[in-house]
CSV table of C-alpha atoms and ligand atoms in Angstrom, one decimal:
chain,number,residue,atom,x,y,z
Z,302,MET,CA,118.9,93.0,97.6
Z,303,ILE,CA,119.1,96.9,98.2
Z,304,ILE,CA,117.1,98.8,97.2
Z,305,ASP,CA,119.9,101.6,95.4
Z,306,GLY,CA,117.1,105.0,95.6
Z,307,LYS,CA,120.2,107.4,94.8
Z,308,LYS,CA,120.5,105.2,91.5
Z,309,ILE,CA,117.2,104.9,90.4
Z,310,ALA,CA,116.2,108.2,91.3
Z,311,GLU,CA,118.9,109.2,88.9
Z,312,GLU,CA,118.3,107.3,85.8
Z,313,LEU,CA,113.9,108.8,86.4
Z,314,ARG,CA,116.2,111.8,86.5
Z,315,GLU,CA,118.0,111.6,83.4
Z,316,GLU,CA,115.1,110.3,81.1
Z,317,LEU,CA,112.9,114.6,82.5
Z,318,LYS,CA,116.2,116.2,80.9
Z,319,LYS,CA,115.7,114.0,77.7
Z,320,LYS,CA,111.8,115.1,78.4
Z,321,ILE,CA,112.7,118.7,78.7
Z,322,ILE,CA,115.5,119.1,75.7
Z,323,GLU,CA,112.0,117.6,73.8
Z,324,PHE,CA,109.8,119.7,74.7
Z,325,LYS,CA,112.3,123.2,74.4
Z,326,ALA,CA,113.1,122.1,70.8
Z,327,THR,CA,108.6,121.3,70.4
Z,328,TYR,CA,107.1,123.9,72.8
Z,329,LYS,CA,109.5,126.5,72.7
Z,330,SER,CA,109.5,126.6,77.1
Z,331,VAL,CA,110.4,124.4,79.5
Z,332,PRO,CA,108.4,123.7,82.7
Z,333,GLY,CA,107.9,125.8,85.8
Z,334,LEU,CA,108.2,125.4,89.0
Z,335,THR,CA,107.0,127.5,92.2
Z,336,VAL,CA,108.4,126.5,95.6
Z,337,ILE,CA,106.0,128.8,98.7
Z,338,LEU,CA,108.4,128.2,101.8
Z,339,ILE,CA,106.9,130.0,104.7
Z,340,GLY,CA,109.0,130.7,108.2
Z,341,GLU,CA,113.2,129.2,109.2
Z,342,ASP,CA,111.8,125.7,109.7
Z,343,PRO,CA,115.9,123.6,109.4
Z,344,ALA,CA,113.9,120.6,108.2
Z,345,SER,CA,111.7,122.4,105.0
Z,346,LYS,CA,114.8,124.8,104.9
Z,347,ILE,CA,117.1,122.1,103.3
Z,348,TYR,CA,114.4,120.5,101.4
Z,349,VAL,CA,113.6,123.7,99.0
Z,350,LYS,CA,117.3,124.0,98.8
Z,351,ASN,CA,117.7,120.1,97.3
Z,352,LYS,CA,114.1,120.5,95.4
Z,353,GLU,CA,115.9,124.3,93.5
Z,354,LYS,CA,119.0,122.5,92.6
Z,355,TYR,CA,117.8,119.2,91.1
Z,356,ALA,CA,115.0,121.7,89.7
Z,357,LYS,CA,117.4,122.8,88.3
Z,358,ASP,CA,120.1,120.2,87.0
Z,359,VAL,CA,116.8,118.4,85.2
Z,360,GLY,CA,116.4,121.9,83.3
Z,361,ILE,CA,113.4,122.8,84.9
Z,362,ASN,CA,113.0,127.3,85.3
Z,363,SER,CA,112.9,126.9,89.7
Z,364,GLU,CA,112.6,129.4,91.7
Z,365,VAL,CA,111.9,129.7,94.7
Z,366,ILE,CA,109.5,132.8,97.3
Z,367,LYS,CA,110.1,133.1,101.4
Z,368,TYR,CA,108.0,135.0,102.9
Z,369,PRO,CA,108.5,135.8,106.9
Z,370,ASP,CA,106.6,133.2,109.6
Z,371,SER,CA,104.2,136.8,109.8
Z,372,VAL,CA,103.0,137.2,106.7
Z,373,ASP,CA,99.4,136.9,106.5
Z,374,GLU,CA,97.6,134.1,105.1
Z,375,LYS,CA,95.3,136.9,102.1
Z,376,THR,CA,99.4,137.1,100.7
Z,377,VAL,CA,99.6,133.7,100.3
Z,378,LEU,CA,96.6,133.1,99.2
Z,379,ASP,CA,97.4,136.5,96.7
Z,380,LYS,CA,100.3,134.7,95.6
Z,381,ILE,CA,98.6,131.7,94.8
Z,382,SER,CA,96.1,133.4,93.0
Z,383,ASN,CA,98.3,134.5,90.7
Z,384,LEU,CA,101.0,131.2,90.3
Z,385,ASN,CA,97.5,130.5,88.8
Z,386,LYS,CA,97.0,132.3,86.4
Z,387,ASP,CA,100.6,132.3,85.2
Z,388,LYS,CA,100.5,130.6,82.2
Z,389,LYS,CA,105.3,130.2,82.7
Z,390,ILE,CA,104.9,128.5,86.1
Z,391,SER,CA,103.3,124.8,85.0
Z,392,GLY,CA,103.7,123.2,89.4
Z,393,ILE,CA,103.2,124.9,92.9
Z,394,LEU,CA,104.5,123.5,95.8
Z,395,VAL,CA,103.3,125.5,99.5
Z,396,GLN,CA,106.3,123.6,102.1
Z,397,LEU,CA,105.3,122.2,104.6
Z,398,PRO,CA,104.5,122.4,107.5
Z,399,LEU,CA,102.9,126.1,107.7
Z,400,PRO,CA,102.7,127.7,110.9
Z,401,LYS,CA,99.7,127.7,113.1
Z,402,HIS,CA,98.3,130.9,112.0
Z,403,ILE,CA,98.3,129.8,108.3
Z,404,ASN,CA,94.6,127.4,107.4
Z,405,LYS,CA,96.6,124.6,105.7
Z,406,LYS,CA,93.6,122.8,103.9
Z,407,LYS,CA,92.7,126.5,102.1
Z,408,ILE,CA,96.5,126.4,101.2
Z,409,ILE,CA,95.8,123.4,99.7
Z,410,ASP,CA,92.8,123.9,97.7
Z,411,ALA,CA,93.5,127.2,96.3
Z,412,ILE,CA,96.0,125.9,93.7
Z,413,LEU,CA,95.1,124.9,90.8
Z,414,PRO,CA,94.6,121.0,90.4
Z,415,ASN,CA,96.2,121.5,87.2
Z,416,LYS,CA,99.3,122.8,89.1
Z,417,ASP,CA,99.2,120.8,92.0
Z,418,VAL,CA,102.7,119.4,92.2
Z,419,ASP,CA,102.3,117.9,95.3
Z,420,GLY,CA,99.0,116.0,95.1
Z,421,PHE,CA,97.1,117.0,98.1
Z,422,HIS,CA,94.3,119.1,96.0
Z,423,PRO,CA,91.4,117.3,97.2
Z,424,VAL,CA,90.9,116.8,93.5
Z,425,ASN,CA,93.6,115.6,92.9
Z,426,VAL,CA,92.7,113.3,96.1
Z,427,GLY,CA,89.1,112.4,94.7
Z,428,ASN,CA,90.3,111.2,91.2
Z,429,LEU,CA,93.5,108.9,92.2
Z,430,SER,CA,90.6,106.8,95.3
Z,431,SER,CA,88.5,107.0,91.8
Z,432,GLY,CA,90.9,105.5,89.5
Z,433,TYR,CA,91.6,107.8,87.6
Z,434,GLU,CA,94.1,109.8,86.1
Z,435,SER,CA,96.1,112.3,88.9
Z,436,LYS,CA,98.8,113.9,90.5
Z,437,VAL,CA,100.3,111.7,92.4
Z,438,PRO,CA,101.9,112.5,96.3
Z,439,CYS,CA,105.7,112.1,95.3
Z,440,THR,CA,106.7,110.0,97.9
Z,441,PRO,CA,103.4,107.0,97.5
Z,442,LEU,CA,105.0,107.5,94.0
Z,443,GLY,CA,108.6,106.9,94.7
Z,444,CYS,CA,108.2,104.2,96.7
Z,445,TYR,CA,105.7,102.8,94.0
Z,446,LEU,CA,107.8,104.0,91.5
Z,447,LEU,CA,110.6,101.2,94.1
Z,448,LEU,CA,108.7,98.9,94.0
Z,449,ARG,CA,108.3,98.2,90.6
Z,450,LYS,CA,111.6,98.0,90.2
Z,451,VAL,CA,111.6,94.5,92.2
Z,452,GLU,CA,108.3,93.0,91.8
Z,453,LYS,CA,107.1,93.8,87.9
Z,454,ASP,CA,103.6,92.0,88.6
Z,455,LEU,CA,101.8,93.6,91.9
Z,456,LYS,CA,98.3,91.5,91.5
Z,457,GLY,CA,97.4,90.0,94.7
Z,458,LYS,CA,100.0,90.6,96.5
Z,459,HIS,CA,99.3,91.6,99.8
Z,460,ALA,CA,100.0,95.2,101.2
Z,461,VAL,CA,100.3,96.5,104.5
Z,462,ILE,CA,100.9,100.1,105.3
Z,463,LEU,CA,102.3,101.1,107.9
Z,464,GLY,CA,100.5,105.0,108.7
Z,465,ARG,CA,97.6,106.0,107.8
Z,466,SER,CA,98.9,110.0,106.6
Z,467,ASN,CA,97.3,111.7,103.7
Z,468,LEU,CA,101.0,112.8,102.7
Z,469,ASN,CA,102.4,108.4,102.8
Z,470,GLY,CA,100.5,105.7,103.6
Z,471,LYS,CA,96.3,106.8,102.8
Z,472,PRO,CA,98.3,107.6,98.9
Z,473,MET,CA,100.1,104.8,99.5
Z,474,ALA,CA,96.9,102.1,99.0
Z,475,GLN,CA,95.9,103.9,95.9
Z,476,LEU,CA,97.7,103.5,93.8
Z,477,LEU,CA,98.9,100.1,95.9
Z,478,LEU,CA,94.5,99.1,94.6
Z,479,LYS,CA,94.9,100.7,91.6
Z,480,GLU,CA,97.7,97.4,91.0
Z,481,ASN,CA,95.3,94.8,92.2
Z,482,CYS,CA,97.2,94.2,95.9
Z,483,THR,CA,95.4,93.1,98.3
Z,484,VAL,CA,95.9,96.6,101.2
Z,485,THR,CA,95.8,96.5,104.7
Z,486,ILE,CA,96.0,100.1,106.9
Z,487,THR,CA,97.7,100.5,109.3
Z,488,HIS,CA,97.9,102.6,112.6
Z,489,SER,CA,99.0,103.5,116.2
Z,490,LYS,CA,95.5,102.0,116.9
Z,491,THR,CA,96.3,98.7,115.1
Z,492,LYS,CA,95.8,95.9,117.8
Z,493,ASP,CA,99.0,93.3,116.7
Z,494,LEU,CA,101.2,95.0,114.2
Z,495,LYS,CA,103.8,92.5,113.9
Z,496,ASN,CA,101.1,89.8,113.3
Z,497,GLU,CA,99.3,92.2,110.7
Z,498,CYS,CA,103.1,92.2,109.3
Z,499,LYS,CA,103.8,88.9,109.4
Z,500,ARG,CA,101.9,88.1,106.4
Z,501,ALA,CA,103.1,90.4,103.9
Z,502,ASP,CA,104.6,90.8,100.9
Z,503,ILE,CA,104.7,93.7,101.0
Z,504,ILE,CA,105.6,96.1,104.2
Z,505,ILE,CA,105.4,100.2,103.5
Z,506,ALA,CA,106.3,101.4,106.7
Z,507,ALA,CA,105.3,105.2,107.1
Z,508,VAL,CA,105.3,106.7,110.8
Z,509,GLY,CA,108.2,107.9,111.8
Z,510,GLN,CA,109.4,105.3,114.6
Z,511,PRO,CA,112.9,104.6,114.9
Z,512,LYS,CA,113.7,100.8,114.0
Z,513,LEU,CA,109.6,100.1,114.5
Z,514,VAL,CA,109.6,97.0,112.4
Z,515,LYS,CA,111.7,93.7,114.0
Z,516,GLY,CA,112.8,91.6,111.7
Z,517,ASP,CA,110.6,88.8,113.7
Z,518,TRP,CA,107.9,90.9,111.7
Z,519,VAL,CA,108.6,90.0,108.6
Z,520,LYS,CA,107.8,87.2,106.0
Z,521,LYS,CA,110.6,85.9,104.9
Z,522,GLY,CA,111.7,86.4,100.7
Z,523,ALA,CA,109.0,90.0,101.4
Z,524,ILE,CA,109.9,93.5,99.9
Z,525,VAL,CA,110.0,96.5,102.3
Z,526,ILE,CA,110.1,99.9,101.4
Z,527,ASP,CA,111.3,102.5,104.4
Z,528,VAL,CA,109.9,105.5,103.7
Z,529,GLY,CA,110.8,107.0,107.9
Z,530,ILE,CA,112.9,109.7,108.1
Z,531,ASN,CA,114.2,110.1,112.2
Z,532,LYS,CA,116.8,112.1,113.7
Z,533,THR,CA,118.4,109.5,116.1
Z,534,ALA,CA,121.0,109.8,118.6
Z,535,ASN,CA,123.0,107.2,116.0
Z,536,GLY,CA,121.4,109.7,113.1
Z,537,LEU,CA,118.8,109.3,110.2
Z,538,GLU,CA,117.3,105.9,111.3
Z,539,GLY,CA,113.7,104.8,109.1
Z,540,ASP,CA,111.2,103.2,110.6
Z,541,VAL,CA,112.6,99.7,109.4
Z,542,ASP,CA,115.1,97.6,111.7
Z,543,PHE,CA,117.8,97.4,108.4
Z,544,LYS,CA,120.2,94.8,110.3
Z,545,GLU,CA,117.6,92.2,111.1
Z,546,VAL,CA,114.9,93.1,108.1
Z,547,SER,CA,117.8,92.7,105.5
Z,548,LYS,CA,118.5,88.9,106.4
Z,549,VAL,CA,114.5,87.6,105.7
Z,550,ALA,CA,113.4,90.2,103.0
Z,551,LYS,CA,113.7,89.9,99.5
Z,552,ALA,CA,114.3,93.9,99.0
Z,553,ILE,CA,114.8,96.3,100.8
Z,554,THR,CA,115.2,100.3,100.8
Z,555,PRO,CA,118.2,101.5,103.4
Z,556,VAL,CA,117.7,104.6,104.7
Z,557,PRO,CA,119.1,107.3,103.7
Z,558,GLY,CA,119.9,106.4,100.1
Z,559,GLY,CA,116.4,104.8,100.1
Z,560,VAL,CA,112.5,106.3,99.3
Z,561,GLY,CA,114.2,110.3,100.0
Z,562,PRO,CA,115.7,110.2,96.6
Z,563,MET,CA,113.1,109.4,94.4
Z,564,THR,CA,110.7,111.6,96.6
Z,565,ILE,CA,112.2,114.8,95.3
Z,566,ALA,CA,112.8,113.0,91.4
Z,567,CYS,CA,109.2,112.1,91.8
Z,568,LEU,CA,108.8,116.2,92.1
Z,569,LEU,CA,110.5,116.9,89.0
Z,570,SER,CA,108.0,113.8,86.7
Z,571,ASN,CA,104.5,115.5,88.5
Z,572,THR,CA,106.2,119.5,87.4
Z,573,ILE,CA,106.7,118.0,84.1
Z,574,GLU,CA,102.5,115.9,83.9
Z,575,CYS,CA,101.7,119.4,85.1
Z,576,PHE,CA,103.7,120.9,82.0
Z,577,LYS,CA,102.3,118.8,79.9
Z,578,THR,CA,99.0,119.4,80.8
Z,579,ALA,CA,99.1,122.3,80.0
Z,580,ASN,CA,100.6,122.3,76.9
Z,581,SER,CA,97.9,119.1,75.6
G,1980,NAP,P1,102.6,111.6,110.2
G,1980,NAP,O1,101.7,112.3,109.8
G,1980,NAP,O2,102.9,111.3,111.9
G,1980,NAP,O3,102.0,109.7,110.3
G,1980,NAP,C1,102.4,108.6,110.9
G,1980,NAP,C2,101.4,106.7,110.8
G,1980,NAP,O4,101.6,106.0,111.4
G,1980,NAP,C3,99.9,107.9,111.4
G,1980,NAP,O5,98.6,107.0,110.5
G,1980,NAP,C4,100.4,107.2,113.0
G,1980,NAP,O6,98.4,106.9,113.4
G,1980,NAP,C5,101.3,105.9,113.1
G,1980,NAP,N1,101.7,105.7,113.4
G,1980,NAP,C6,102.5,106.2,114.3
G,1980,NAP,N2,103.6,105.1,115.7
G,1980,NAP,C7,103.0,104.1,115.0
G,1980,NAP,C8,102.6,102.4,116.2
G,1980,NAP,N3,103.3,102.7,116.7
G,1980,NAP,N4,102.3,101.6,114.9
G,1980,NAP,C9,101.7,101.5,113.8
G,1980,NAP,N5,101.2,103.3,113.7
G,1980,NAP,C10,101.6,104.4,114.0
G,1980,NAP,O7,103.3,111.0,109.0
G,1980,NAP,P2,103.8,111.2,108.0
G,1980,NAP,O8,104.4,112.5,107.4
G,1980,NAP,O9,103.4,109.7,107.2
G,1980,NAP,O10,105.7,110.4,107.6
G,1980,NAP,C11,105.7,109.5,108.5
G,1980,NAP,C12,107.3,109.2,108.1
G,1980,NAP,O11,108.0,108.3,106.9
G,1980,NAP,C13,108.3,110.2,109.2
G,1980,NAP,O12,109.9,109.9,109.1
G,1980,NAP,C14,108.7,110.9,108.2
G,1980,NAP,O13,110.0,111.8,108.0
G,1980,NAP,C15,108.5,109.6,107.1
G,1980,NAP,N6,109.2,111.0,105.2
G,1980,NAP,C16,109.9,110.5,104.5
G,1980,NAP,C17,110.1,111.4,102.9
G,1980,NAP,C18,111.0,111.2,102.0
G,1980,NAP,O14,110.8,111.3,101.3
G,1980,NAP,N7,111.6,109.7,102.1
G,1980,NAP,C19,108.7,111.7,102.9
G,1980,NAP,C20,107.8,112.7,103.6
G,1980,NAP,C21,107.6,111.6,105.1
G,1980,NAP,P3,97.5,107.4,113.5
G,1980,NAP,O15,97.1,108.0,112.3
G,1980,NAP,O16,96.6,106.6,114.9
G,1980,NAP,O17,98.0,108.3,115.0
């Protein structure tokens, strides 16, 4: 089974649209999302454009604030401070990566946790790892929703996560622990990655290595979620060898059209959650 992330993301956006219509009637207002984009990174520009497009489509008030590469840290921090106080803004996102002279941690820490649509603020990270309510990073949240589409009961399943980034691997592990999975987190120093993968009921690959996960790494009937987006001479490729692995897996996400569309849909969902928190 191929997990159609595009379709599932579309369904999620339809649900969000309905929620926003309800908000309009109840609160006479709609969620607002501000994205700060610094510099000219082509990939970041495309991501931000898509975020803005889909936010508008579902009825979120979306604005993009653009700064040149040379902007100083204080200007960005002052802007975040103003956005934190602005009641019309439910969610704030600063597009990463940032120029070297801007301290990523300072920027993330400056965003009010309740407006942190990316779920990167230490308060949200701490709440997630303590099992409390929190804003959850969009990509792992998207993976989790895709997983739930094919497996309702994750209890006791052995999930092997490839990659330990703050963006993907670590929050993914927390989400799956919350669902009572047995979780193995692997990384570039893991000794026998193939054998770790072979024991998995669920594989989440988030390493940024094209086609790393081969067919003979995967147990028959496993579910495979491919987070990787790698630009190669053959076009976009995931971290999983789709052709080989799709022959043994019970379900697998394609690249593109798997996790990617869910990431943006989850950003919109997080913005709505922030709006709800602000109005509760
Ligand atoms: P990252 O910060 O570079 O982290 C990569 C992780 O993979 C690290 O923990 C690294 O280990 C591990 N790793 C690298 N090579 C490995 C290998 N050969 N074997 C085992 N582990 C290995 O990457 P990221 O930001 O998490 O992104 C991962 C991938 O997801 C990228 O392709 C990125 O483009 C993609 N991505 C997709 C979406 C989406 O919406 N679909 C969103 C975000 C990212 P160490 O910690 O030991 O270095």
